[in-house]
Amino acid sequence: MTNPAVVGIDLGTTFSLAAFVENGRPKVVRDNNGVALVPSCISFHDDGSVLVGSAAKARALSDPEHTIFSVKRLMGRTLADLERELKLIPHQIVERETDTGRKVLRVKIAGHEYTPEELSALILREVRTRAGNPTKAVITVPAYFDDSQRQATRDAGRIAGLDVLRIVNEPTAAALAYGLDKRGSGTIAVYDLGGGTFDCSVLALSEGVFKVLSTNGDTYLGGDDFDRALMQVAASEMGVDLTTRDAELLQYLRDAAERTKIALTSAESAEMRVELPSHAFTRVFTRAEFETLIKPHIDRSIDRCRSALRDAALTPAQVDEVVLVGGSSRIPYVRKRVAEFFGRTPHTDLNPDEVVALGAAVQADILTSGRRDMLLLDVVPLSLGIETLGGVVDKVIHRNSTVPVRHTSRYTTGADKQTAILLNIYQGERELTKDCRFLGTFKLGGIPPMPAQFAQVDVTFLVNQDGMLTVSAKELRSGAAATVTIQPAHGLTPAEVDQLVTDSIQNAEADFTERRMVELRNKAATDMRHTEKALATAGERLTPEQRAKIATATTDLRAAIGVSDLAGLQHAIDAFGAATNPLAHLLMNEVLKQALGGADPEKLDATKL
Ligand code: ADP
Ligand code: MG
């Protein structure tokens, strides 16, 4: 093998591996024994040495305290995100704050503390060494990874000495590995069932260009669940309590269960053997029994496929190609269920645990050779927007928009002589800021003092290929401008993403009413404030009848603001508008003339124009 300069790396929860393109064909990097998969496992020794891969996995049995798995689950997370993980990881995890106030997670292991990025870097370094030390790489991540998880992965690559050319979604890489781009156009579903995670993505291909239409998944669904199901049966029959703190026994049982599971992929029945001084046990499992055990998990994965199709507004029959990814997709029952659901035979020619790395290698080759003219497009997993008056999120980029994506919305100032505008950026599907995730904030200053609603501020959101968000704002009359790149201090868990999406569907109607109410109340208050001021300057020039009409309309409007009646409030606002119309006409020129004066920097809200 010639040493490749650039590789594609599948940094998996359970296994990692690299691939590269040689003579126009992608191939995985294998060791002298022909093994490509590197267990994503690290062990630390008292003498300071560190083992990565199968050597570390072997050590897990006898020395679980010095061994760590599933680091991928910790990437880009905060302690608050990790409630579920903490129970499964036998190491103390702490959170430290850096000088810049950014939260950093650290795993305590063998008397030292490591960040998840550093631990992943150890795995990447091992994979990199096996590939002959390339300097550039494309690294894949689950489609569900959010900004901070992608950033953490990128950082891990850097720590491992790699120039990370791009972060690519795993399902997109899988479709590339099968060369599906060559079919020109069509719809592709990618079903990826790995060790601990499940992903389903729907891709559209047109004129050889991929676009991810939707993604869905579950970060707690995979082969580990099937191992656990077998373990539970064995443990109950053996009289072993699985809540035991005997880490060695648990690890032994887990290994025995996994071996049985893998045997059942190619045989109708398999024996699970436990041969420990303390415990001896033998049990035959049939494939049918195993299928009953895993059925609820597979049902759940099919539900996720259904959701992904719904997001893409497609039926199973509209899917042209189905690709199977992940070691667990070797299970015959999984293949059968996927084939049934989509009504077609899935692609299975490539090894399902190598296909992502192969696709990453193809992508790496495209990026470095410039030979092929192909774009890879992915989607924004959650809507992005800014806070407007009253805690309402105005969505600038919608969920499932294809990246790169850029969108501009226009806002204005809500107060007279407002010289700055504060932009609070949120991620989420709900209408109100309190139900969305705060991503960051920045201030656009230098706006010349003008009457309320005169400034025109264009706010542009740009999400690049890697899913990073940049927000820029420009006031059109003065040219004042500011830009910020959002690097969230932490990420959303996929479960939260799911929850946010479900919440938003369930609460859509209530949200909408609440949002309209907030908007209308804001409008009413602003209108009244302006009228009050206008009356002070020009009230004398109105007729007594006109003034009386305004007084009545004001009383009615004030009353309507106090009750939760959307139609009533809208009506009062319209009546108020009609009553104040003569005043508005009178004042048009007046306002323009007395426009300039001192600033009112306290009022910073953005107002939708
Ligand atoms: P990752 O989650 O890192 O993407 P993989 O895609 O490599 O992991 O999948 C690993 C999972 O696949 C493990 O749970 C492993 O037990 C399972 N697996 C591998 N080979 C088989 C097989 N022949 N039959 C059933 N499960 C398998
Ligand atoms: Mg995988």
XYZ file of C-alpha atoms and ligand atoms in Angstrom:
637
model
C 0.000 0.000 0.000
C 1.282 3.447 -0.843
C 0.768 5.853 2.005
C -2.264 7.973 1.226
C -2.020 11.744 1.817
C -5.700 11.999 2.559
C -8.133 9.539 4.141
C -11.775 9.238 5.043
C -12.390 8.301 8.663
C -15.501 6.786 10.207
C -15.151 7.749 13.871
C -17.722 5.359 15.308
C -19.223 4.901 18.761
C -18.106 1.263 18.809
C -15.687 0.933 15.872
C -13.579 3.357 13.864
C -11.671 2.881 10.620
C -10.059 4.693 7.711
C -10.273 4.280 3.954
C -8.560 5.896 0.991
C -8.858 6.018 -2.772
C -6.233 4.147 -4.775
C -6.380 3.901 -8.563
C -9.815 5.452 -8.484
C -11.286 2.915 -6.048
C -11.910 3.329 -2.322
C -10.481 0.684 -0.006
C -10.350 0.344 3.754
C -7.087 0.356 5.707
C -6.390 -3.106 7.157
C -3.777 -4.296 9.619
C -1.455 -7.243 8.954
C -4.208 -9.648 9.976
C -6.649 -8.108 7.523
C -8.682 -6.439 10.253
C -10.097 -3.003 9.403
C -12.262 -2.182 12.420
C -10.544 -0.517 15.358
C -12.666 -0.772 18.526
C -13.295 2.801 19.727
C -11.822 1.850 23.066
C -8.905 3.278 25.044
C -7.059 1.946 28.096
C -4.677 3.789 30.389
C -1.871 2.119 32.265
C -0.189 3.083 35.506
C 3.147 3.513 33.742
C 1.529 6.242 31.623
C 1.187 4.200 28.460
C -2.073 4.241 26.495
C -3.552 1.463 24.377
C -6.182 2.014 21.682
C -8.327 -0.505 19.820
C -8.534 -4.259 20.334
C -5.698 -4.298 22.879
C -7.657 -1.817 24.962
C -10.879 -3.762 24.485
C -9.204 -6.940 25.728
C -8.110 -5.042 28.802
C -11.690 -3.887 29.440
C -12.524 -7.319 30.809
C -9.936 -7.360 33.549
C -9.534 -3.661 34.164
C -12.724 -1.741 33.400
C -11.707 1.237 35.556
C -8.792 2.032 33.253
C -10.726 1.495 30.039
C -13.155 3.784 28.249
C -15.745 3.165 25.487
C -18.341 5.236 23.650
C -16.473 8.542 23.857
C -18.497 9.675 20.845
C -21.512 10.069 23.119
C -19.689 12.731 25.130
C -18.571 14.844 22.184
C -19.870 18.400 22.269
C -22.081 17.794 25.292
C -22.404 19.380 28.716
C -22.914 17.572 31.981
C -26.576 18.545 31.933
C -26.986 16.741 28.590
C -25.522 13.522 29.896
C -27.980 12.220 32.456
C -28.467 8.946 30.567
C -24.842 8.457 29.635
C -23.539 8.971 33.149
C -25.260 5.828 34.361
C -23.620 3.799 31.621
C -20.089 5.133 31.915
C -18.075 3.786 34.853
C -15.954 6.927 35.108
C -16.379 10.156 36.928
C -17.253 12.992 34.578
C -16.779 16.590 35.627
C -17.385 19.933 33.995
C -14.869 22.745 34.158
C -15.232 26.294 32.981
C -12.477 27.812 30.848
C -11.221 31.401 31.100
C -13.610 32.335 28.339
C -16.566 30.889 30.217
C -16.923 27.924 27.900
C -17.940 24.693 29.584
C -15.576 21.783 29.080
C -16.343 18.205 29.985
C -13.598 16.063 31.487
C -13.466 12.350 32.102
C -11.523 11.211 35.149
C -9.641 8.083 34.336
C -6.525 6.522 35.867
C -5.822 9.615 37.949
C -5.983 12.056 35.033
C -8.647 14.163 33.387
C -9.260 14.100 29.630
C -11.698 15.995 27.434
C -13.829 13.911 25.041
C -11.981 15.654 22.197
C -8.644 14.412 23.522
C -9.972 10.882 23.925
C -11.431 10.835 20.409
C -8.116 12.221 19.185
C -6.385 9.141 20.626
C -8.669 6.930 18.532
C -8.153 9.108 15.455
C -4.402 9.011 15.981
C -4.454 5.208 16.088
C -6.513 5.073 12.891
C -4.218 7.634 11.318
C -1.063 5.709 12.242
C -2.493 2.542 10.681
C -3.096 4.471 7.465
C 0.565 5.556 7.304
C 0.143 9.018 8.868
C -1.817 11.012 6.335
C -2.149 14.719 7.149
C -5.615 15.363 5.777
C -8.942 13.718 6.463
C -12.666 13.816 5.986
C -14.402 12.661 9.166
C -17.975 11.449 9.316
C -20.575 12.175 11.999
C -24.164 11.009 12.507
C -26.673 13.107 10.633
C -28.148 14.120 13.974
C -24.971 15.761 15.298
C -25.519 19.415 16.063
C -23.095 22.316 15.689
C -21.140 21.734 18.879
C -20.824 17.989 18.325
C -19.489 18.609 14.827
C -17.117 21.216 16.201
C -15.872 18.801 18.870
C -15.216 16.192 16.169
C -13.298 18.705 14.111
C -11.266 19.646 17.195
C -10.480 15.989 17.887
C -9.129 15.706 14.346
C -6.935 18.728 14.877
C -5.626 17.326 18.161
C -4.762 14.116 16.295
C -2.684 16.164 13.846
C -5.168 16.084 11.000
C -6.262 18.860 8.732
C -10.000 18.122 8.718
C -11.147 18.941 5.206
C -14.782 18.380 5.945
C -17.236 16.865 8.373
C -19.657 14.684 6.393
C -22.857 12.955 7.449
C -22.483 9.199 7.688
C -25.535 8.341 5.516
C -24.379 10.700 2.795
C -21.010 8.950 2.785
C -22.731 5.548 2.534
C -24.672 6.591 -0.565
C -21.421 7.818 -2.121
C -19.698 4.517 -1.363
C -22.347 2.721 -3.410
C -21.724 5.187 -6.221
C -25.400 6.057 -6.240
C -24.482 9.499 -7.571
C -23.939 7.790 -10.913
C -27.591 6.897 -11.309
C -28.238 10.584 -11.972
C -31.459 11.099 -10.091
C -33.683 9.391 -7.551
C -34.526 9.097 -3.883
C -32.319 7.150 -1.492
C -33.044 6.001 2.055
C -30.097 5.123 4.300
C -30.784 2.863 7.292
C -27.800 2.831 9.672
C -27.984 0.558 12.692
C -24.655 0.509 14.528
C -23.541 -0.509 17.996
C -25.312 2.148 19.998
C -26.992 4.484 17.561
C -29.544 4.472 14.792
C -29.920 6.907 11.912
C -32.309 7.055 8.992
C -31.810 9.628 6.264
C -33.587 10.389 3.046
C -31.430 11.732 0.233
C -32.513 13.175 -3.069
C -30.255 12.888 -6.054
C -30.695 15.095 -9.050
C -28.260 15.590 -11.906
C -25.676 13.742 -9.844
C -26.014 16.128 -6.890
C -26.923 14.775 -3.451
C -29.223 16.599 -1.148
C -30.296 15.331 2.274
C -34.052 15.811 2.451
C -34.490 14.734 6.050
C -32.854 12.859 8.859
C -34.193 11.086 11.888
C -32.684 8.736 14.420
C -32.161 7.584 17.961
C -28.834 7.784 19.761
C -29.931 4.960 22.036
C -30.770 2.221 19.607
C -28.326 -0.352 18.296
C -26.494 -3.630 18.715
C -25.812 -2.885 22.394
C -29.561 -3.163 23.035
C -29.612 -6.614 21.462
C -26.614 -7.683 23.581
C -28.411 -6.381 26.655
C -31.594 -8.264 25.771
C -29.660 -11.552 25.617
C -27.742 -10.631 28.766
C -30.971 -10.035 30.662
C -32.345 -13.441 29.760
C -29.080 -15.115 30.754
C -28.728 -13.114 33.974
C -32.243 -13.875 35.158
C -31.788 -17.582 34.461
C -28.389 -17.522 36.202
C -29.759 -15.599 39.155
C -27.338 -12.719 38.543
C -28.467 -9.204 39.416
C -27.516 -6.934 36.528
C -27.347 -3.911 38.820
C -24.291 -5.531 40.422
C -21.174 -3.401 40.683
C -19.146 -6.369 39.493
C -17.899 -4.661 36.343
C -15.839 -7.647 35.320
C -18.809 -10.023 35.411
C -20.955 -7.556 33.482
C -18.334 -7.110 30.805
C -17.916 -10.869 30.512
C -21.673 -11.345 30.090
C -21.815 -8.544 27.537
C -19.086 -10.183 25.463
C -20.766 -13.595 25.643
C -24.066 -12.046 24.577
C -22.479 -10.227 21.629
C -20.799 -13.428 20.430
C -24.143 -15.235 20.604
C -25.852 -12.425 18.722
C -23.259 -12.462 15.937
C -23.475 -16.252 15.681
C -27.250 -15.956 15.233
C -26.711 -13.827 12.127
C -25.383 -16.846 10.245
C -26.911 -19.760 12.208
C -30.449 -20.711 13.224
C -29.369 -21.235 16.808
C -26.360 -20.441 18.985
C -25.077 -21.295 22.400
C -24.240 -18.680 24.992
C -21.510 -19.876 27.333
C -20.357 -18.365 30.587
C -17.320 -20.048 32.078
C -16.192 -18.200 35.150
C -15.019 -19.652 38.455
C -17.982 -17.962 40.108
C -20.525 -18.600 37.378
C -20.990 -21.409 34.850
C -23.888 -21.269 32.457
C -24.851 -22.574 29.027
C -27.959 -21.645 27.124
C -29.080 -22.185 23.526
C -30.861 -19.279 21.828
C -32.806 -19.788 18.602
C -32.991 -17.124 15.955
C -36.759 -16.936 16.432
C -36.333 -16.240 20.153
C -33.722 -13.588 19.404
C -36.028 -11.936 16.874
C -38.792 -11.722 19.475
C -36.340 -10.072 21.870
C -35.190 -7.433 19.424
C -38.544 -6.792 17.736
C -39.482 -3.745 19.888
C -36.154 -2.105 19.000
C -36.556 -2.794 15.292
C -40.139 -1.497 15.432
C -38.770 1.708 16.888
C -36.207 2.039 14.089
C -38.934 1.583 11.472
C -40.976 4.304 13.212
C -37.989 6.609 12.811
C -37.831 5.769 9.095
C -41.505 6.639 8.852
C -40.819 10.025 10.493
C -37.904 10.718 8.162
C -40.100 9.965 5.151
C -42.848 12.169 6.547
C -40.400 15.060 6.946
C -39.368 14.542 3.332
C -43.044 14.335 2.305
C -42.500 10.933 0.698
C -44.086 7.499 0.891
C -41.973 4.317 1.107
C -42.962 3.522 -2.473
C -41.315 6.751 -3.658
C -37.907 5.601 -2.441
C -35.775 4.282 -5.303
C -32.797 2.856 -3.407
C -32.261 1.657 0.140
C -28.778 1.404 1.641
C -27.979 -0.614 4.755
C -25.217 0.641 7.025
C -23.837 -0.435 10.410
C -22.741 -3.790 11.784
C -26.201 -4.520 13.184
C -27.775 -4.291 9.740
C -26.205 -7.705 9.075
C -28.927 -9.297 11.214
C -31.307 -11.129 8.829
C -34.402 -9.933 10.725
C -33.285 -6.303 10.306
C -32.823 -6.794 6.563
C -36.228 -8.404 6.304
C -38.009 -5.616 8.170
C -36.272 -2.863 6.182
C -37.050 -4.598 2.898
C -40.707 -4.983 3.939
C -41.072 -1.376 4.991
C -39.573 0.134 1.853
C -40.907 -2.583 -0.415
C -37.528 -3.195 -2.043
C -34.291 -5.101 -1.518
C -31.663 -2.942 0.164
C -28.058 -2.586 -1.027
C -25.872 -4.932 0.983
C -22.896 -5.653 -1.317
C -20.393 -3.626 0.688
C -19.548 -4.471 4.294
C -22.061 -2.450 6.301
C -19.423 -1.512 8.872
C -16.995 -0.287 6.195
C -19.324 1.554 3.869
C -19.209 4.904 5.715
C -15.392 5.009 5.712
C -15.369 4.078 2.005
C -17.723 6.948 1.216
C -15.661 9.349 3.334
C -12.625 8.333 1.274
C -14.528 9.072 -1.948
C -15.480 12.484 -0.565
C -11.892 13.164 0.528
C -10.723 12.263 -2.963
C -13.277 14.576 -4.558
C -12.130 17.443 -2.339
C -8.427 16.986 -2.986
C -8.278 15.824 -6.583
C -10.860 18.234 -7.931
C -11.533 15.599 -10.559
C -15.212 15.304 -9.963
C -17.680 18.004 -9.915
C -20.041 17.055 -7.161
C -21.700 18.846 -4.333
C -22.709 17.224 -1.098
C -25.600 18.879 0.571
C -26.958 18.302 4.021
C -29.701 19.833 6.099
C -30.092 22.045 9.142
C -31.467 19.762 11.878
C -33.319 22.518 13.794
C -34.722 25.895 12.800
C -32.629 28.974 13.550
C -34.018 32.382 14.304
C -33.768 35.584 16.284
C -35.729 36.953 19.175
C -38.107 39.761 18.409
C -40.156 41.891 20.788
C -41.957 39.930 23.502
C -39.859 36.767 23.400
C -41.046 35.562 20.018
C -38.573 33.658 17.819
C -38.685 34.755 14.222
C -37.288 31.824 12.223
C -34.722 32.887 9.664
C -33.696 29.390 8.519
C -36.116 26.514 8.744
C -35.482 22.946 9.886
C -34.358 20.597 7.118
C -33.191 23.435 4.859
C -30.363 22.200 2.681
C -26.916 23.521 3.588
C -25.165 25.660 2.633
C -28.075 27.971 3.185
C -28.316 31.732 3.480
C -31.370 33.726 4.319
C -31.956 37.378 5.113
C -34.832 38.865 7.088
C -35.426 42.565 7.598
C -36.027 44.088 11.028
C -36.393 47.580 12.375
C -36.045 49.437 15.633
C -38.919 49.451 18.112
C -38.048 52.707 19.865
C -37.244 56.255 18.806
C -33.546 57.135 18.569
C -32.551 53.528 19.116
C -28.865 53.414 18.184
C -28.216 49.748 18.713
C -30.061 46.535 18.117
C -29.497 43.379 20.134
C -29.780 40.090 18.267
C -30.453 37.008 20.361
C -30.090 33.839 18.327
C -32.139 30.725 19.052
C -32.419 27.164 17.772
C -35.644 25.170 17.959
C -39.071 24.550 16.532
C -41.226 26.393 19.049
C -42.522 29.944 18.674
C -41.281 31.449 21.926
C -37.715 31.912 23.142
C -38.475 30.239 26.449
C -39.086 26.979 24.574
C -36.060 27.215 22.276
C -32.338 26.873 22.860
C -30.297 30.057 23.178
C -27.260 29.951 20.889
C -25.678 33.346 21.269
C -26.108 37.067 21.101
C -24.578 40.103 19.507
C -25.175 43.789 19.219
C -25.316 45.889 16.105
C -24.331 49.399 17.184
C -23.710 52.625 15.310
C -27.247 53.086 14.054
C -27.890 56.840 13.705
C -30.784 58.013 15.905
C -34.014 57.810 13.932
C -37.671 57.532 14.782
C -38.875 54.019 15.628
C -39.422 51.810 12.575
C -37.201 53.950 10.323
C -34.045 51.860 10.584
C -33.822 48.905 8.219
C -31.681 46.126 9.581
C -31.002 43.152 7.345
C -30.039 40.101 9.357
C -28.433 37.296 7.370
C -28.011 33.745 8.641
C -25.510 31.579 6.815
C -25.083 27.892 7.605
C -22.059 26.504 5.796
C -21.342 22.968 4.521
C -20.192 21.881 7.970
C -23.290 23.162 9.691
C -21.600 26.195 11.271
C -23.750 29.275 11.636
C -22.637 32.830 10.905
C -24.983 35.727 11.586
C -24.442 39.164 10.135
C -26.493 42.315 10.405
C -26.485 45.543 8.444
C -28.420 48.753 8.893
C -29.231 49.870 5.391
C -29.537 53.637 5.845
C -26.238 54.054 7.694
C -24.315 51.003 6.490
C -23.530 49.974 10.100
C -22.668 46.261 10.082
C -21.622 43.453 12.400
C -20.963 39.723 12.075
C -20.659 36.877 14.512
C -19.901 33.169 14.090
C -21.951 31.154 16.508
C -20.055 28.479 18.347
C -22.482 27.178 20.904
C -20.919 26.404 24.277
C -22.772 23.095 24.240
C -25.044 21.085 21.994
C -28.549 19.732 22.017
C -28.928 16.026 22.621
C -30.702 14.183 19.826
C -33.343 13.238 22.385
C -33.872 16.945 22.972
C -34.053 17.505 19.244
C -36.732 14.818 19.076
C -38.530 16.307 22.027
C -38.385 19.782 20.549
C -39.818 18.548 17.297
C -42.583 16.552 19.011
C -43.389 19.465 21.311
C -43.639 21.787 18.409
C -46.121 19.559 16.606
C -48.199 19.031 19.724
C -48.122 22.670 20.707
C -48.313 24.224 17.279
C -51.803 25.598 17.738
C -51.352 26.894 21.280
C -48.004 28.374 20.279
C -49.453 30.108 17.313
C -52.231 31.763 19.314
C -49.808 32.750 22.034
C -47.424 34.156 19.492
C -50.107 36.155 17.689
C -51.278 37.507 21.038
C -47.745 38.663 21.915
C -47.313 40.236 18.507
C -50.620 42.048 18.600
C -50.063 43.297 22.147
C -46.676 44.632 21.077
C -48.198 46.329 18.115
C -50.983 47.862 20.219
C -48.524 49.184 22.801
C -46.278 50.670 20.131
C -49.189 52.248 18.307
C -50.508 53.828 21.498
C -47.085 55.154 22.458
C -46.613 56.782 19.088
C -50.109 58.236 19.164
C -49.592 59.688 22.607
C -46.438 61.444 21.422
C -48.061 62.596 18.223
C -51.021 64.023 20.120
C -48.619 66.038 22.265
C -46.995 67.667 19.259
C -49.897 67.959 16.848
C -53.074 67.210 18.799
C -54.242 70.815 18.643
C -54.489 70.660 14.905
C -57.159 67.902 15.027
C -60.878 68.601 15.278
C -62.583 67.919 18.658
C -64.451 64.968 17.028
C -61.196 63.460 15.787
C -59.673 63.779 19.268
C -62.741 62.187 20.891
C -62.602 59.257 18.464
C -58.961 58.672 19.340
C -59.747 58.800 23.074
C -62.516 56.184 22.727
C -60.366 53.932 20.519
C -57.529 54.179 23.042
C -59.754 53.123 25.934
C -61.106 50.199 23.905
C -57.636 49.118 22.846
C -56.289 49.269 26.406
C -59.168 47.042 27.506
C -58.577 44.589 24.633
C -54.885 44.215 25.560
C -55.954 43.007 28.999
C -57.990 40.021 27.813
C -56.900 36.956 25.848
C -59.149 37.375 22.864
C -57.224 37.362 19.617
C -60.076 38.481 17.358
C -61.166 41.178 19.817
C -57.649 42.585 20.029
C -57.236 42.585 16.262
C -60.526 44.433 15.944
C -59.522 47.065 18.549
C -56.194 47.607 16.778
C -57.957 48.136 13.451
C -60.398 50.598 15.022
C -57.527 52.432 16.683
C -55.705 52.609 13.358
C -58.761 54.118 11.683
C -59.259 56.674 14.468
C -55.634 57.819 14.418
C -55.363 57.984 10.646
C -55.861 61.761 10.375
C -53.206 62.293 13.018
C -50.735 60.042 11.181
C -51.203 62.006 7.974
C -50.714 65.274 9.761
C -47.528 64.082 11.358
C -45.735 62.421 8.485
C -43.627 65.448 7.666
C -43.302 66.572 11.264
C -41.654 63.329 12.300
C -39.136 63.414 9.518
C -38.103 66.936 10.397
C -37.445 66.410 14.086
C -35.784 63.053 13.544
C -32.326 63.617 14.980
C -31.353 64.041 18.603
C -29.905 62.094 21.560
C -29.728 58.330 21.611
C -31.794 55.931 23.683
C -29.432 52.992 24.050
C -31.636 51.217 26.608
C -34.137 50.093 24.029
C -32.550 47.383 21.974
C -35.310 45.118 20.739
C -35.452 44.015 17.164
C -38.825 44.445 15.541
C -39.960 42.494 12.513
C -40.465 44.813 9.565
P -20.780 2.022 15.129
O -21.901 2.128 16.127
O -19.472 2.408 15.705
O -21.086 2.690 13.836
P -20.783 -0.533 13.695
O -21.563 -0.009 12.559
O -19.452 -1.114 13.409
O -20.616 0.455 14.883
O -21.698 -1.639 14.415
C -21.259 -2.311 15.522
C -22.358 -3.238 15.971
O -22.601 -4.219 14.968
C -22.015 -3.979 17.253
O -23.143 -3.958 18.127
C -21.767 -5.366 16.748
O -22.066 -6.344 17.742
C -22.728 -5.464 15.595
N -22.384 -6.518 14.642
C -21.235 -6.654 13.933
N -21.282 -7.749 13.173
C -22.495 -8.306 13.387
C -23.135 -9.481 12.898
N -22.532 -10.299 12.028
N -24.382 -9.756 13.349
C -24.989 -8.958 14.237
N -24.446 -7.850 14.741
C -23.203 -7.534 14.323
Mg -21.384 3.676 12.245
